[in-house]
CSV table of C-alpha atoms in Angstrom, one decimal:
chain,number,residue,atom,x,y,z
T,29,MET,CA,-75.4,46.8,-56.9
T,30,ALA,CA,-71.3,46.8,-57.1
T,31,ASP,CA,-70.9,47.2,-53.5
T,32,PHE,CA,-73.1,44.3,-52.6
T,33,LYS,CA,-71.1,42.4,-54.0
T,34,ASP,CA,-68.1,42.7,-53.7
T,35,LYS,CA,-69.4,42.9,-49.6
T,36,TYR,CA,-70.9,39.9,-50.5
T,37,SER,CA,-68.1,38.7,-51.7
T,38,ILE,CA,-65.6,39.4,-48.6
T,39,ALA,CA,-68.6,37.9,-46.7
T,40,HIS,CA,-66.8,34.6,-48.5
T,41,TYR,CA,-64.0,34.3,-47.0
T,42,ILE,CA,-64.9,34.6,-43.7
T,43,PRO,CA,-65.4,30.6,-43.8
T,44,LEU,CA,-62.5,30.6,-45.2
T,45,VAL,CA,-60.7,32.1,-42.7
T,46,ALA,CA,-62.5,30.7,-40.0
T,47,VAL,CA,-61.9,27.3,-40.9
T,48,ALA,CA,-57.3,27.6,-41.5
T,49,VAL,CA,-58.0,29.4,-37.9
T,50,ALA,CA,-59.7,25.9,-36.7
T,51,THR,CA,-57.4,23.7,-37.8
T,52,LEU,CA,-54.0,25.7,-36.7
T,53,ILE,CA,-56.1,25.8,-32.9
T,54,GLY,CA,-56.2,22.3,-33.9
T,55,PHE,CA,-52.7,21.5,-34.2
T,56,PHE,CA,-51.7,23.0,-31.4
T,57,ILE,CA,-54.1,20.9,-29.1
T,58,PHE,CA,-53.1,18.0,-30.6
T,59,ALA,CA,-49.6,18.4,-30.5
T,60,HIS,CA,-48.5,15.4,-30.9
T,61,ASP,CA,-51.1,13.2,-32.0
T,62,LYS,CA,-50.4,11.8,-35.2
T,63,PRO,CA,-53.3,10.4,-37.0
T,64,PHE,CA,-55.6,13.2,-35.7
T,65,LYS,CA,-53.2,15.8,-37.3
T,66,VAL,CA,-52.7,13.6,-41.1
T,67,SER,CA,-56.9,13.8,-40.1
T,68,MET,CA,-57.0,18.2,-39.9
T,69,THR,CA,-54.8,19.2,-42.9
T,70,VAL,CA,-56.7,16.5,-45.0
T,71,ALA,CA,-59.2,17.6,-43.6
T,72,PHE,CA,-58.5,21.7,-43.9
T,73,GLY,CA,-57.4,20.9,-47.8
T,74,VAL,CA,-60.7,19.7,-48.6
T,75,SER,CA,-62.7,22.5,-47.5
T,76,TYR,CA,-60.3,24.0,-48.9
T,77,PHE,CA,-61.6,22.7,-51.9
T,78,CYS,CA,-64.8,22.8,-51.3
T,79,TRP,CA,-65.1,26.7,-51.1
T,80,GLY,CA,-63.3,27.0,-53.5
T,81,LEU,CA,-67.0,25.0,-56.0
T,82,ILE,CA,-68.6,27.0,-53.8
T,83,HIS,CA,-68.2,30.0,-54.1
T,84,HIS,CA,-67.5,29.9,-58.5
T,85,HIS,CA,-70.9,28.5,-59.1
T,86,ILE,CA,-72.4,30.7,-56.6
T,87,HIS,CA,-70.0,33.6,-58.6
T,88,LYS,CA,-71.4,31.7,-62.5
T,89,ASP,CA,-68.0,31.1,-63.8
T,90,LEU,CA,-67.7,27.3,-62.0
T,91,ASN,CA,-65.4,26.0,-64.9
T,92,ALA,CA,-63.2,22.5,-65.0
T,93,GLU,CA,-60.3,24.2,-65.2
T,94,ILE,CA,-61.2,26.7,-62.1
T,95,ALA,CA,-62.3,23.1,-60.0
T,96,ILE,CA,-58.3,22.0,-61.2
T,97,GLU,CA,-56.8,25.1,-59.9
T,98,TYR,CA,-58.8,24.5,-56.0
T,99,LEU,CA,-57.2,21.0,-56.1
T,100,VAL,CA,-53.9,20.5,-57.5
T,101,ILE,CA,-53.2,23.3,-55.0
T,102,CYS,CA,-55.2,21.5,-52.3
T,103,ILE,CA,-53.0,18.8,-52.8
T,104,PHE,CA,-50.1,20.7,-52.8
T,105,GLY,CA,-51.1,21.9,-49.5
T,106,VAL,CA,-51.3,18.9,-47.8
T,107,SER,CA,-48.8,16.6,-49.1
T,108,ALA,CA,-46.3,20.2,-47.5
T,109,VAL,CA,-47.4,19.3,-45.0
T,110,VAL,CA,-47.7,15.4,-44.1
T,111,PHE,CA,-45.1,14.4,-45.5
T,112,ILE,CA,-43.1,15.5,-42.4
T,113,LEU,CA,-45.6,14.6,-40.6
P,15,MET,CA,-33.5,32.1,-76.9
P,16,PRO,CA,-35.2,33.7,-74.1
P,17,ASN,CA,-32.2,35.4,-71.8
P,18,LEU,CA,-32.3,34.7,-67.9
P,19,SER,CA,-34.8,38.2,-67.7
P,20,TYR,CA,-37.4,36.9,-69.7
P,21,THR,CA,-37.0,33.0,-68.1
P,22,ILE,CA,-37.6,35.1,-64.8
P,23,THR,CA,-40.5,36.7,-66.6
P,24,HIS,CA,-41.7,34.6,-68.0
P,25,LEU,CA,-42.0,32.2,-64.2
P,26,LEU,CA,-42.8,35.0,-62.3
P,27,LEU,CA,-44.6,37.4,-64.1
P,28,PRO,CA,-47.7,38.4,-65.8
P,29,GLY,CA,-47.7,38.7,-69.1
P,30,TYR,CA,-48.6,37.5,-72.4
P,31,SER,CA,-45.9,34.5,-72.6
P,32,ASN,CA,-48.2,33.1,-70.0
P,33,ASN,CA,-51.6,33.6,-70.6
P,34,GLN,CA,-51.5,37.2,-68.0
P,35,LYS,CA,-50.7,34.0,-64.7
P,36,ALA,CA,-47.3,34.4,-63.8
P,37,LYS,CA,-45.6,30.4,-64.9
P,38,ILE,CA,-45.1,29.2,-61.4
P,39,ILE,CA,-48.4,29.1,-60.9
P,40,HIS,CA,-50.3,27.3,-63.9
P,41,SER,CA,-51.5,24.5,-62.4
P,42,GLU,CA,-49.0,22.0,-64.2
P,43,SER,CA,-46.1,24.3,-62.2
P,44,ILE,CA,-48.3,23.3,-59.6
P,45,ILE,CA,-48.6,19.7,-60.0
P,46,GLY,CA,-43.8,19.7,-60.7
P,47,PHE,CA,-43.6,21.3,-57.8
P,48,VAL,CA,-46.1,18.6,-55.4
P,49,LEU,CA,-43.8,15.9,-57.1
P,50,LEU,CA,-40.9,18.2,-56.3
P,51,LEU,CA,-41.3,18.0,-52.6
P,52,VAL,CA,-42.7,13.6,-52.5
P,53,VAL,CA,-39.4,12.8,-53.7
P,54,GLY,CA,-37.6,15.5,-51.9
P,55,GLN,CA,-39.8,14.0,-48.7
P,56,TYR,CA,-38.9,10.6,-49.5
P,57,ILE,CA,-35.2,11.5,-50.4
P,58,ILE,CA,-34.4,12.7,-46.8
P,59,SER,CA,-36.8,10.3,-45.1
P,60,HIS,CA,-34.3,7.4,-46.3
P,61,LEU,CA,-31.1,9.7,-46.2
P,62,SER,CA,-29.3,6.1,-44.3
P,63,LYS,CA,-30.5,4.1,-47.0
P,64,VAL,CA,-27.9,5.7,-48.9
P,65,GLY,CA,-24.6,5.5,-46.9
P,66,ILE,CA,-24.9,8.8,-45.5
P,67,SER,CA,-25.0,8.7,-41.6
P,68,VAL,CA,-27.6,10.9,-40.4
P,69,LEU,CA,-27.5,12.6,-36.3
P,70,GLY,CA,-30.7,12.3,-35.4
P,71,TYR,CA,-33.0,12.7,-32.5
P,72,ALA,CA,-31.2,10.2,-29.8
P,73,SER,CA,-28.4,11.8,-29.5
P,74,GLN,CA,-29.9,14.2,-28.2
P,75,ILE,CA,-31.7,12.4,-26.1
P,76,SER,CA,-30.9,11.0,-22.3
P,77,THR,CA,-31.5,7.8,-19.7
P,78,GLY,CA,-30.8,9.9,-17.4
P,79,GLU,CA,-31.7,13.4,-18.3
P,80,VAL,CA,-35.3,11.1,-19.2
P,81,ILE,CA,-35.7,10.1,-15.4
P,82,LYS,CA,-34.5,13.3,-13.7
P,83,LEU,CA,-36.7,15.5,-15.7
P,84,THR,CA,-39.9,12.2,-14.7
P,85,ASN,CA,-38.3,13.2,-10.7
P,86,ASP,CA,-39.2,17.0,-11.2
P,87,LYS,CA,-41.7,16.5,-12.3
P,88,ARG,CA,-43.3,14.2,-9.7
P,89,MET,CA,-41.2,16.3,-7.5
P,90,VAL,CA,-43.7,19.5,-8.3
P,91,THR,CA,-47.2,17.2,-6.5
P,92,GLY,CA,-45.2,15.3,-3.7
P,93,GLU,CA,-44.4,12.7,-4.9
P,94,PRO,CA,-41.1,10.9,-3.9
P,95,PRO,CA,-38.9,9.8,-7.4
P,96,LEU,CA,-38.5,7.2,-9.2
P,97,ALA,CA,-35.0,5.1,-8.3
P,98,TYR,CA,-33.5,3.7,-11.8
P,99,SER,CA,-34.1,0.1,-12.0
P,100,PRO,CA,-31.3,-1.4,-14.1
P,101,GLU,CA,-34.0,-4.3,-15.2
P,102,LEU,CA,-36.7,-1.9,-16.1
P,103,ALA,CA,-34.4,0.0,-17.9
P,104,GLU,CA,-32.7,-3.9,-20.1
P,105,ALA,CA,-36.6,-4.9,-20.0
P,106,ALA,CA,-37.6,-0.9,-22.1
P,107,LYS,CA,-34.7,-1.4,-24.4
P,108,ALA,CA,-36.1,-5.3,-25.1
P,109,LYS,CA,-38.8,-3.2,-25.4
P,110,GLY,CA,-37.5,-0.9,-27.8
P,111,GLU,CA,-35.6,-3.1,-30.4
P,112,ASP,CA,-38.6,-5.9,-30.1
P,113,MET,CA,-39.9,-3.3,-31.4
P,114,LEU,CA,-37.4,-1.6,-34.1
P,115,ALA,CA,-37.7,-5.6,-35.5
P,116,LYS,CA,-40.8,-6.7,-35.1
P,117,GLY,CA,-42.1,-2.9,-36.7
P,118,TYR,CA,-44.8,-1.4,-34.9
P,119,TRP,CA,-45.4,1.4,-32.7
P,120,ALA,CA,-48.1,0.2,-29.6
P,121,HIS,CA,-48.2,-1.0,-26.8
P,122,VAL,CA,-49.3,-4.5,-28.9
P,123,ALA,CA,-47.0,-6.4,-30.9
P,124,PRO,CA,-48.9,-7.6,-33.6
P,125,ASP,CA,-47.9,-11.2,-32.1
P,126,GLY,CA,-50.5,-9.9,-29.7
P,127,THR,CA,-46.7,-9.8,-27.3
P,128,GLN,CA,-48.0,-8.3,-24.3
P,129,PRO,CA,-46.2,-5.2,-22.2
P,130,TRP,CA,-45.1,-7.3,-19.6
P,131,LYS,CA,-43.4,-9.8,-21.2
P,132,PHE,CA,-40.6,-7.6,-21.3
P,133,PHE,CA,-40.7,-7.1,-17.0
P,134,ASN,CA,-40.8,-11.8,-16.9
P,135,ASP,CA,-38.4,-11.1,-19.7
P,136,VAL,CA,-35.2,-9.1,-17.4
P,137,GLY,CA,-37.3,-11.6,-13.8
P,138,TYR,CA,-39.7,-7.7,-12.6
P,139,LYS,CA,-41.3,-9.6,-10.8
P,140,TYR,CA,-43.9,-6.5,-10.6
P,141,ARG,CA,-47.3,-5.7,-8.0
P,142,TYR,CA,-47.8,-2.5,-10.8
P,143,ALA,CA,-46.3,-2.1,-14.2
P,144,GLY,CA,-47.0,1.5,-16.5
P,145,GLU,CA,-45.5,2.1,-20.0
P,146,ASN,CA,-45.0,5.3,-21.1
P,147,LEU,CA,-43.8,5.5,-24.8
P,148,ALA,CA,-42.7,8.6,-27.1
P,149,LYS,CA,-40.6,9.1,-31.0
P,150,ASP,CA,-38.9,11.7,-32.8
P,151,PHE,CA,-39.0,13.9,-30.1
P,152,PRO,CA,-36.2,16.2,-30.5
P,153,THR,CA,-35.0,16.7,-27.0
P,154,PRO,CA,-36.0,15.6,-23.9
P,155,GLN,CA,-37.5,18.1,-22.5
P,156,GLU,CA,-40.0,18.2,-25.0
P,157,ALA,CA,-40.8,14.3,-24.8
P,158,ILE,CA,-41.6,15.1,-20.9
P,159,ASP,CA,-43.7,17.7,-21.4
P,160,ALA,CA,-45.6,15.9,-24.2
P,161,TRP,CA,-47.0,13.4,-21.1
P,162,MET,CA,-47.7,15.8,-18.9
P,163,ALA,CA,-49.9,16.7,-21.2
P,164,SER,CA,-51.5,13.8,-21.4
P,165,PRO,CA,-54.0,12.7,-18.5
P,166,THR,CA,-53.4,9.4,-18.6
P,167,HIS,CA,-49.0,9.2,-19.5
P,168,ARG,CA,-48.9,11.5,-16.8
P,169,ASP,CA,-50.6,9.4,-14.2
P,170,ASN,CA,-48.2,7.4,-15.0
P,171,MET,CA,-45.4,9.2,-14.4
P,172,LEU,CA,-46.5,10.7,-11.8
P,173,SER,CA,-48.8,8.1,-9.4
P,174,SER,CA,-47.4,7.0,-5.6
P,175,LYS,CA,-48.5,3.2,-7.2
P,176,TYR,CA,-44.6,3.1,-8.3
P,177,ASP,CA,-41.4,3.7,-7.0
P,178,GLU,CA,-38.9,2.7,-10.0
P,179,VAL,CA,-38.3,3.5,-13.7
P,180,GLY,CA,-36.3,2.1,-16.4
P,181,VAL,CA,-35.5,4.3,-19.1
P,182,ALA,CA,-34.4,2.8,-23.0
P,183,VAL,CA,-33.2,5.3,-26.6
P,184,VAL,CA,-33.6,3.3,-29.2
P,185,GLU,CA,-32.8,4.3,-33.1
P,186,GLY,CA,-33.5,2.6,-35.9
P,187,ASP,CA,-35.3,2.0,-39.1
P,188,LEU,CA,-39.2,1.7,-38.2
P,189,ASN,CA,-41.3,0.6,-40.7
P,190,GLY,CA,-38.8,2.9,-43.5
P,191,VAL,CA,-38.5,6.1,-41.4
P,192,ASP,CA,-35.3,6.2,-39.0
P,193,THR,CA,-37.1,7.4,-35.8
P,194,THR,CA,-35.8,7.5,-32.4
P,195,ILE,CA,-38.2,5.9,-29.3
P,196,ILE,CA,-38.2,6.7,-25.7
P,197,ILE,CA,-39.6,3.5,-24.3
P,198,GLN,CA,-40.3,4.7,-20.3
P,199,LEU,CA,-41.2,1.8,-18.5
P,200,PHE,CA,-42.7,2.6,-13.7
P,201,GLY,CA,-43.0,-0.3,-11.6
P,202,LYS,CA,-43.0,-1.3,-8.4
P,203,LYS,CA,-42.2,-4.4,-7.2
P,204,TYR,CA,-44.4,-7.1,-4.9
P,205,ASP,CA,-43.6,-6.6,-1.2
P,206,THR,CA,-41.5,-9.2,0.2
P,207,THR,CA,-40.8,-8.4,3.3
P,208,ILE,CA,-44.4,-9.5,3.9
P,209,ALA,CA,-44.3,-13.8,4.2
P,210,SER,CA,-48.0,-14.0,4.1
P,211,ALA,CA,-50.1,-16.9,2.0
P,212,THR,CA,-51.5,-16.1,-2.4
P,213,THR,CA,-52.2,-12.3,-3.1
P,214,ASP,CA,-55.0,-11.0,-5.5
P,215,ILE,CA,-53.3,-8.2,-7.4
P,216,SER,CA,-56.8,-6.7,-9.4
P,217,ALA,CA,-56.1,-5.2,-12.5
P,218,ALA,CA,-55.7,-2.0,-12.8
P,219,SER,CA,-57.0,-0.2,-15.4
P,220,GLY,CA,-55.7,0.8,-19.3
P,221,ASN,CA,-54.4,3.9,-20.6
P,222,GLY,CA,-51.0,2.7,-19.8
P,223,ILE,CA,-51.1,1.6,-16.6
P,224,ILE,CA,-50.7,-2.5,-16.6
P,225,SER,CA,-49.9,-4.9,-12.9
P,226,GLY,CA,-50.0,-8.3,-13.2
P,227,SER,CA,-53.9,-10.4,-12.3
P,228,GLU,CA,-52.4,-13.5,-11.8
P,229,SER,CA,-52.7,-15.1,-7.7
P,230,ILE,CA,-48.7,-15.4,-6.7
P,231,THR,CA,-47.6,-16.5,-3.6
P,232,PRO,CA,-44.4,-14.2,-2.5
P,233,GLU,CA,-41.5,-15.6,-1.8
P,234,VAL,CA,-39.2,-14.6,0.8
P,235,THR,CA,-36.1,-13.5,-1.8
P,236,ALA,CA,-33.1,-11.0,-1.6
P,237,VAL,CA,-34.2,-7.5,-2.0
P,238,LEU,CA,-33.2,-6.0,-4.3
P,239,THR,CA,-32.2,-2.2,-4.4
P,240,PRO,CA,-32.0,-0.3,-6.5
P,241,THR,CA,-28.9,1.2,-6.8
P,242,GLN,CA,-27.4,4.7,-7.4
P,243,ALA,CA,-25.0,3.5,-10.7
P,244,PRO,CA,-24.1,6.6,-13.0
P,245,MET,CA,-26.9,6.1,-16.0
P,246,PRO,CA,-25.8,4.2,-19.0
P,247,THR,CA,-26.9,6.3,-21.9
P,248,LEU,CA,-27.4,3.3,-24.4
P,249,VAL,CA,-28.3,3.6,-28.6
P,250,ALA,CA,-29.9,1.1,-30.6
P,251,ASN,CA,-28.3,2.9,-33.7
P,252,GLY,CA,-29.4,0.0,-37.3
P,253,SER,CA,-29.1,-3.1,-36.0
P,254,ILE,CA,-30.5,-4.4,-33.1
P,255,ALA,CA,-27.7,-5.7,-31.9
P,256,SER,CA,-24.5,-3.1,-32.5
P,257,LEU,CA,-25.1,-0.2,-29.3
P,258,ARG,CA,-23.6,2.8,-28.8
P,259,GLU,CA,-22.8,4.9,-26.8
P,260,VAL,CA,-23.9,8.5,-27.2
P,261,GLY,CA,-21.3,11.2,-27.2
P,262,LYS,CA,-18.4,8.9,-29.1
P,263,PRO,CA,-20.0,10.1,-33.3
P,264,SER,CA,-19.0,7.9,-36.0
P,265,ALA,CA,-16.4,8.3,-38.2
P,266,PHE,CA,-18.1,9.9,-40.6
P,267,GLN,CA,-21.9,11.7,-39.7
P,268,VAL,CA,-23.6,14.1,-42.1
P,269,LEU,CA,-25.3,16.9,-39.0
P,270,ILE,CA,-28.8,17.5,-39.9
P,271,SER,CA,-31.6,16.1,-38.0
P,272,PRO,CA,-35.1,14.8,-40.7
P,273,PHE,CA,-37.1,16.2,-39.3
P,274,SER,CA,-36.1,20.2,-39.6
P,275,THR,CA,-34.7,19.7,-43.3
P,276,LYS,CA,-37.7,17.8,-44.2
P,277,LYS,CA,-40.5,21.6,-42.5
P,278,GLY,CA,-37.7,23.6,-44.0
P,279,TYR,CA,-38.1,21.6,-48.3
P,280,SER,CA,-41.5,21.9,-47.4
P,281,ALA,CA,-41.5,25.6,-45.9
P,282,ALA,CA,-39.5,26.4,-48.4
P,283,ALA,CA,-42.3,25.0,-52.3
P,284,THR,CA,-44.3,26.8,-50.3
P,285,SER,CA,-43.8,30.2,-49.7
P,286,ILE,CA,-41.7,30.4,-53.2
P,287,LEU,CA,-45.7,29.8,-54.1
P,288,LEU,CA,-47.3,32.4,-51.8
P,289,ILE,CA,-44.9,35.1,-52.8
P,290,THR,CA,-46.0,34.0,-57.0
P,291,PHE,CA,-49.4,34.2,-55.6
P,292,THR,CA,-48.7,37.6,-54.4
P,293,ILE,CA,-46.2,39.6,-57.4
P,294,ASP,CA,-48.9,38.1,-59.6
P,295,ALA,CA,-52.0,39.7,-57.1
P,296,VAL,CA,-50.6,43.4,-57.3
P,297,PHE,CA,-49.7,43.1,-61.1
P,298,ILE,CA,-52.9,41.8,-61.8
P,299,LEU,CA,-54.6,44.9,-59.4
P,300,LYS,CA,-52.8,47.5,-60.8
P,301,ARG,CA,-52.9,46.1,-64.0
P,302,LYS,CA,-56.8,46.0,-63.7
P,303,THR,CA,-56.2,42.1,-65.9
P,304,ALA,CA,-59.6,40.5,-66.6
P,305,ARG,CA,-59.3,37.4,-65.8
P,306,ILE,CA,-60.6,33.7,-65.8
P,307,GLY,CA,-59.1,31.7,-62.3
P,308,GLY,CA,-59.8,30.6,-58.8
P,309,LYS,CA,-59.5,33.4,-56.1
P,310,THR,CA,-56.1,34.3,-55.6
P,311,LEU,CA,-57.2,35.8,-51.8
P,312,ALA,CA,-58.6,32.3,-51.0
P,313,HIS,CA,-55.4,31.2,-52.8
P,314,ILE,CA,-53.2,32.6,-50.5
P,315,ILE,CA,-54.7,33.0,-47.0
P,316,PHE,CA,-54.8,28.3,-47.6
P,317,LEU,CA,-51.2,28.9,-48.7
P,318,THR,CA,-50.1,31.1,-45.9
P,319,MET,CA,-52.0,28.6,-43.3
P,320,ILE,CA,-50.0,25.4,-44.4
P,321,LEU,CA,-46.6,27.2,-44.5
P,322,VAL,CA,-47.7,28.5,-40.9
P,323,ILE,CA,-48.4,25.0,-39.7
P,324,VAL,CA,-45.1,23.9,-41.0
P,325,VAL,CA,-43.5,26.5,-39.8
P,326,LEU,CA,-45.0,25.1,-36.0
P,327,LEU,CA,-44.7,21.6,-36.7
P,328,GLN,CA,-43.9,19.7,-33.9
P,329,SER,CA,-42.2,16.5,-34.1
P,330,GLY,CA,-42.4,13.8,-31.7
P,331,GLU,CA,-45.4,11.1,-31.3
P,332,ILE,CA,-47.1,10.0,-28.2
P,333,LEU,CA,-48.8,7.0,-28.2
P,334,PRO,CA,-53.0,6.7,-27.3
P,335,PRO,CA,-53.5,5.6,-24.5
P,336,LEU,CA,-54.2,1.6,-23.5
P,337,GLY,CA,-58.3,0.9,-23.7
P,338,ASP,CA,-59.0,-1.7,-21.0
P,339,SER,CA,-57.0,-3.7,-18.3
P,340,TYR,CA,-54.7,-6.1,-18.7
P,341,GLY,CA,-54.8,-9.8,-16.5
């Protein structure tokens, strides 16, 4: 049971990594399209936040503190990129 | 009085004093990081306003180099090189100054001023005309590469319709941000050797290529042959009316690049969080501490990708192509 939960938990990270890689590829392809880069960054941040909510909901340990944690890290990450553009 | 080691431990390592979570990665601390990030980036962007002369990109961009690189690309595809046109250069400079004065980044001004107005203002009677714009590229090569990577801008650069080019590099405040704009105008004059009747010129399709669409009877005038005069490298810095030659620095200059500085600042802030999360995760795993909170691995993945994006971010922006044809 514990092994199943561990494997299931690891599999949860695949979509997060996939979205991250897709964002990076997008940044290369649209290297000089500022609106697209801003949109991609925001989309990546939102995806990460949603991933956190869904992941913790599935594990039945979602609460306000955890949601806020993912939200502030999302805001930090998006700000770190967008304010350079 | 807490000593230095206690402070560092409290900030970077999980322990009793910080509820088993490094203080830096508490939500309220991360909010503080966001505020520091925003304020810091704002200050860097507006350094010139507090009297510090920031060396932007313009000093590294020579109009002659832009034309040379354009002709190099044309040579590869077998197209003849474009001749330098002082009139187009003047029109390009006027366009750049207009963009800074009216605060717009577009082919058409907010008040409806079309790109070919600048051709007309300098008396350039064109058969075909085109415009490429780029901003905040650190080198001419990167601007050229960006244009070549865009099909529509590439069409302009390699088009057989044009035989002359004029380039201007202007630097100034565009909507509150120090910006360096490259304006590249392409043109082909009416064939003045043909003293024929009315010539209809159909407007080319959009995508940065514009042409006159009026019916005009060409007059027989002196044929203007583009000269081989040395290409000036003029930069408008700050005030539209003032020009300074590249290569003659002002009395006091801080040699920093705003873009690189902002990148470094973001990278540093992200690295601090990333390292702290990693150290925190190692200690929690090692001590087998039970803790309710977000998944540290997810945070590390997200912040790592943000750091990679920040480090690999390139400066420079080119405009999307024009839509419909003008005329």
